[in-house]
Amino acid sequence: MKLLVLLAVVAGLWWLRRLAQVGRLARQLRQMRQVSREAPPRPAPQPMLRCLVCGTQTPASEALQDARGAYCCAAHQAKAAQDALSRTGERKE
Ligand SMILES: [Zn+2]
């Protein structure tokens, strides 16, 4: 009989511990859902521009643009300017 009471007490403690774990998990899940709901909206997609030198697609906000077109970086913009200068130089000669 004492063994049965001991088993019942152990089973009760185990059950209470499980309840506490489930409650903690439910609270964490609720917090995670709240955080995901409060997350800022994703930025709208923006147009991509092709670099005139290497052809890399670059977001319009990050691309460097001039009268000739768009570039992925300052080095390619400078290279395009240099190429344009050398082309006009060749035509004069
Ligand atoms: Zn480029």
mmCIF file with all atom_site columns, C-alpha atoms and ligand atoms in Angstrom:
data_model
loop_
_atom_site.group_PDB
_atom_site.id
_atom_site.type_symbol
_atom_site.label_atom_id
_atom_site.label_alt_id
_atom_site.label_comp_id
_atom_site.label_asym_id
_atom_site.label_entity_id
_atom_site.label_seq_id
_atom_site.pdbx_PDB_ins_code
_atom_site.Cartn_x
_atom_site.Cartn_y
_atom_site.Cartn_z
_atom_site.occupancy
_atom_site.B_iso_or_equiv
_atom_site.pdbx_formal_charge
_atom_site.auth_seq_id
_atom_site.auth_comp_id
_atom_site.auth_asym_id
_atom_site.auth_atom_id
_atom_site.pdbx_PDB_model_num
ATOM   1  C  CA . MET A 1 1  ? 0.000  0.000  0.000   1.00 0.00 ? 1  MET A CA 1
ATOM   2  C  CA . LYS A 1 2  ? 2.834  2.402  0.866   1.00 0.00 ? 2  LYS A CA 1
ATOM   3  C  CA . LEU A 1 3  ? 4.387  1.651  -2.530  1.00 0.00 ? 3  LEU A CA 1
ATOM   4  C  CA . LEU A 1 4  ? 1.119  2.600  -4.286  1.00 0.00 ? 4  LEU A CA 1
ATOM   5  C  CA . VAL A 1 5  ? 0.943  5.916  -2.401  1.00 0.00 ? 5  VAL A CA 1
ATOM   6  C  CA . LEU A 1 6  ? 4.596  6.601  -3.249  1.00 0.00 ? 6  LEU A CA 1
ATOM   7  C  CA . LEU A 1 7  ? 3.908  5.799  -6.932  1.00 0.00 ? 7  LEU A CA 1
ATOM   8  C  CA . ALA A 1 8  ? 0.849  8.092  -6.933  1.00 0.00 ? 8  ALA A CA 1
ATOM   9  C  CA . VAL A 1 9  ? 2.901  10.942 -5.391  1.00 0.00 ? 9  VAL A CA 1
ATOM   10 C  CA . VAL A 1 10 ? 5.701  10.470 -7.962  1.00 0.00 ? 10 VAL A CA 1
ATOM   11 C  CA . ALA A 1 11 ? 3.179  10.333 -10.816 1.00 0.00 ? 11 ALA A CA 1
ATOM   12 C  CA . GLY A 1 12 ? 1.481  13.497 -9.473  1.00 0.00 ? 12 GLY A CA 1
ATOM   13 C  CA . LEU A 1 13 ? 4.784  15.376 -9.269  1.00 0.00 ? 13 LEU A CA 1
ATOM   14 C  CA . TRP A 1 14 ? 5.695  14.239 -12.795 1.00 0.00 ? 14 TRP A CA 1
ATOM   15 C  CA . TRP A 1 15 ? 2.278  15.401 -14.079 1.00 0.00 ? 15 TRP A CA 1
ATOM   16 C  CA . LEU A 1 16 ? 2.620  18.834 -12.393 1.00 0.00 ? 16 LEU A CA 1
ATOM   17 C  CA . ARG A 1 17 ? 6.099  19.229 -13.912 1.00 0.00 ? 17 ARG A CA 1
ATOM   18 C  CA . ARG A 1 18 ? 4.722  18.379 -17.387 1.00 0.00 ? 18 ARG A CA 1
ATOM   19 C  CA . LEU A 1 19 ? 1.945  20.952 -16.950 1.00 0.00 ? 19 LEU A CA 1
ATOM   20 C  CA . ALA A 1 20 ? 4.530  23.614 -16.052 1.00 0.00 ? 20 ALA A CA 1
ATOM   21 C  CA . GLN A 1 21 ? 6.627  22.708 -19.137 1.00 0.00 ? 21 GLN A CA 1
ATOM   22 C  CA . VAL A 1 22 ? 3.601  22.852 -21.453 1.00 0.00 ? 22 VAL A CA 1
ATOM   23 C  CA . GLY A 1 23 ? 2.603  26.220 -19.960 1.00 0.00 ? 23 GLY A CA 1
ATOM   24 C  CA . ARG A 1 24 ? 6.124  27.584 -20.467 1.00 0.00 ? 24 ARG A CA 1
ATOM   25 C  CA . LEU A 1 25 ? 6.181  26.348 -24.085 1.00 0.00 ? 25 LEU A CA 1
ATOM   26 C  CA . ALA A 1 26 ? 2.758  27.880 -24.777 1.00 0.00 ? 26 ALA A CA 1
ATOM   27 C  CA . ARG A 1 27 ? 3.943  31.213 -23.327 1.00 0.00 ? 27 ARG A CA 1
ATOM   28 C  CA . GLN A 1 28 ? 7.106  31.119 -25.516 1.00 0.00 ? 28 GLN A CA 1
ATOM   29 C  CA . LEU A 1 29 ? 5.019  30.295 -28.601 1.00 0.00 ? 29 LEU A CA 1
ATOM   30 C  CA . ARG A 1 30 ? 2.674  33.214 -27.862 1.00 0.00 ? 30 ARG A CA 1
ATOM   31 C  CA . GLN A 1 31 ? 5.658  35.578 -27.488 1.00 0.00 ? 31 GLN A CA 1
ATOM   32 C  CA . MET A 1 32 ? 7.200  34.340 -30.756 1.00 0.00 ? 32 MET A CA 1
ATOM   33 C  CA . ARG A 1 33 ? 3.919  34.874 -32.603 1.00 0.00 ? 33 ARG A CA 1
ATOM   34 C  CA . GLN A 1 34 ? 3.646  38.399 -31.176 1.00 0.00 ? 34 GLN A CA 1
ATOM   35 C  CA . VAL A 1 35 ? 7.218  39.213 -32.255 1.00 0.00 ? 35 VAL A CA 1
ATOM   36 C  CA . SER A 1 36 ? 6.590  37.919 -35.777 1.00 0.00 ? 36 SER A CA 1
ATOM   37 C  CA . ARG A 1 37 ? 3.390  39.988 -35.973 1.00 0.00 ? 37 ARG A CA 1
ATOM   38 C  CA . GLU A 1 38 ? 5.272  43.096 -34.840 1.00 0.00 ? 38 GLU A CA 1
ATOM   39 C  CA . ALA A 1 39 ? 8.095  42.541 -37.363 1.00 0.00 ? 39 ALA A CA 1
ATOM   40 C  CA . PRO A 1 40 ? 8.424  45.422 -39.821 1.00 0.00 ? 40 PRO A CA 1
ATOM   41 C  CA . PRO A 1 41 ? 6.950  44.842 -43.284 1.00 0.00 ? 41 PRO A CA 1
ATOM   42 C  CA . ARG A 1 42 ? 9.375  43.773 -45.975 1.00 0.00 ? 42 ARG A CA 1
ATOM   43 C  CA . PRO A 1 43 ? 10.551 46.591 -48.224 1.00 0.00 ? 43 PRO A CA 1
ATOM   44 C  CA . ALA A 1 44 ? 8.871  46.815 -51.604 1.00 0.00 ? 44 ALA A CA 1
ATOM   45 C  CA . PRO A 1 45 ? 10.819 45.241 -54.476 1.00 0.00 ? 45 PRO A CA 1
ATOM   46 C  CA . GLN A 1 46 ? 12.809 47.774 -56.419 1.00 0.00 ? 46 GLN A CA 1
ATOM   47 C  CA . PRO A 1 47 ? 13.896 47.798 -60.065 1.00 0.00 ? 47 PRO A CA 1
ATOM   48 C  CA . MET A 1 48 ? 17.256 46.247 -60.933 1.00 0.00 ? 48 MET A CA 1
ATOM   49 C  CA . LEU A 1 49 ? 19.684 47.975 -63.298 1.00 0.00 ? 49 LEU A CA 1
ATOM   50 C  CA . ARG A 1 50 ? 22.284 46.177 -65.420 1.00 0.00 ? 50 ARG A CA 1
ATOM   51 C  CA . CYS A 1 51 ? 25.891 47.366 -65.150 1.00 0.00 ? 51 CYS A CA 1
ATOM   52 C  CA . LEU A 1 52 ? 27.149 48.561 -68.553 1.00 0.00 ? 52 LEU A CA 1
ATOM   53 C  CA . VAL A 1 53 ? 30.612 47.072 -67.881 1.00 0.00 ? 53 VAL A CA 1
ATOM   54 C  CA . CYS A 1 54 ? 30.045 43.641 -66.302 1.00 0.00 ? 54 CYS A CA 1
ATOM   55 C  CA . GLY A 1 55 ? 26.283 43.092 -66.694 1.00 0.00 ? 55 GLY A CA 1
ATOM   56 C  CA . THR A 1 56 ? 25.672 42.595 -62.956 1.00 0.00 ? 56 THR A CA 1
ATOM   57 C  CA . GLN A 1 57 ? 22.108 43.354 -61.872 1.00 0.00 ? 57 GLN A CA 1
ATOM   58 C  CA . THR A 1 58 ? 22.188 46.001 -59.102 1.00 0.00 ? 58 THR A CA 1
ATOM   59 C  CA . PRO A 1 59 ? 19.229 47.479 -57.160 1.00 0.00 ? 59 PRO A CA 1
ATOM   60 C  CA . ALA A 1 60 ? 18.394 50.944 -58.531 1.00 0.00 ? 60 ALA A CA 1
ATOM   61 C  CA . SER A 1 61 ? 19.018 52.533 -55.119 1.00 0.00 ? 61 SER A CA 1
ATOM   62 C  CA . GLU A 1 62 ? 22.587 51.150 -54.983 1.00 0.00 ? 62 GLU A CA 1
ATOM   63 C  CA . ALA A 1 63 ? 23.530 51.530 -58.660 1.00 0.00 ? 63 ALA A CA 1
ATOM   64 C  CA . LEU A 1 64 ? 25.681 54.435 -59.820 1.00 0.00 ? 64 LEU A CA 1
ATOM   65 C  CA . GLN A 1 65 ? 24.092 56.183 -62.794 1.00 0.00 ? 65 GLN A CA 1
ATOM   66 C  CA . ASP A 1 66 ? 25.248 58.749 -65.320 1.00 0.00 ? 66 ASP A CA 1
ATOM   67 C  CA . ALA A 1 67 ? 24.236 59.858 -68.812 1.00 0.00 ? 67 ALA A CA 1
ATOM   68 C  CA . ARG A 1 68 ? 25.545 56.603 -70.371 1.00 0.00 ? 68 ARG A CA 1
ATOM   69 C  CA . GLY A 1 69 ? 23.736 54.237 -67.990 1.00 0.00 ? 69 GLY A CA 1
ATOM   70 C  CA . ALA A 1 70 ? 24.064 52.365 -64.694 1.00 0.00 ? 70 ALA A CA 1
ATOM   71 C  CA . TYR A 1 71 ? 27.071 50.734 -63.021 1.00 0.00 ? 71 TYR A CA 1
ATOM   72 C  CA . CYS A 1 72 ? 27.478 48.287 -60.143 1.00 0.00 ? 72 CYS A CA 1
ATOM   73 C  CA . CYS A 1 73 ? 30.422 50.151 -58.582 1.00 0.00 ? 73 CYS A CA 1
ATOM   74 C  CA . ALA A 1 74 ? 32.561 53.287 -58.903 1.00 0.00 ? 74 ALA A CA 1
ATOM   75 C  CA . ALA A 1 75 ? 35.400 51.302 -60.500 1.00 0.00 ? 75 ALA A CA 1
ATOM   76 C  CA . HIS A 1 76 ? 33.156 50.208 -63.384 1.00 0.00 ? 76 HIS A CA 1
ATOM   77 C  CA . GLN A 1 77 ? 31.792 53.738 -63.777 1.00 0.00 ? 77 GLN A CA 1
ATOM   78 C  CA . ALA A 1 78 ? 35.391 55.023 -64.010 1.00 0.00 ? 78 ALA A CA 1
ATOM   79 C  CA . LYS A 1 79 ? 36.298 52.231 -66.469 1.00 0.00 ? 79 LYS A CA 1
ATOM   80 C  CA . ALA A 1 80 ? 33.319 53.115 -68.683 1.00 0.00 ? 80 ALA A CA 1
ATOM   81 C  CA . ALA A 1 81 ? 34.314 56.795 -68.607 1.00 0.00 ? 81 ALA A CA 1
ATOM   82 C  CA . GLN A 1 82 ? 37.897 55.861 -69.492 1.00 0.00 ? 82 GLN A CA 1
ATOM   83 C  CA . ASP A 1 83 ? 36.723 53.589 -72.335 1.00 0.00 ? 83 ASP A CA 1
ATOM   84 C  CA . ALA A 1 84 ? 34.482 56.382 -73.662 1.00 0.00 ? 84 ALA A CA 1
ATOM   85 C  CA . LEU A 1 85 ? 37.411 58.817 -73.553 1.00 0.00 ? 85 LEU A CA 1
ATOM   86 C  CA . SER A 1 86 ? 39.739 56.405 -75.346 1.00 0.00 ? 86 SER A CA 1
ATOM   87 C  CA . ARG A 1 87 ? 37.060 55.733 -77.985 1.00 0.00 ? 87 ARG A CA 1
ATOM   88 C  CA . THR A 1 88 ? 36.638 59.473 -78.706 1.00 0.00 ? 88 THR A CA 1
ATOM   89 C  CA . GLY A 1 89 ? 40.459 59.765 -78.749 1.00 0.00 ? 89 GLY A CA 1
ATOM   90 C  CA . GLU A 1 90 ? 40.678 57.021 -81.383 1.00 0.00 ? 90 GLU A CA 1
ATOM   91 C  CA . ARG A 1 91 ? 38.106 58.737 -83.567 1.00 0.00 ? 91 ARG A CA 1
ATOM   92 C  CA . LYS A 1 92 ? 40.105 62.020 -83.603 1.00 0.00 ? 92 LYS A CA 1
ATOM   93 C  CA . GLU A 1 93 ? 43.296 60.324 -84.751 1.00 0.00 ? 93 GLU A CA 1
HETATM 94 ZN ZN . ZN  B 2 .  ? 29.928 46.196 -63.006 1.00 0.00 ? 1  ZN  B ZN 1
#
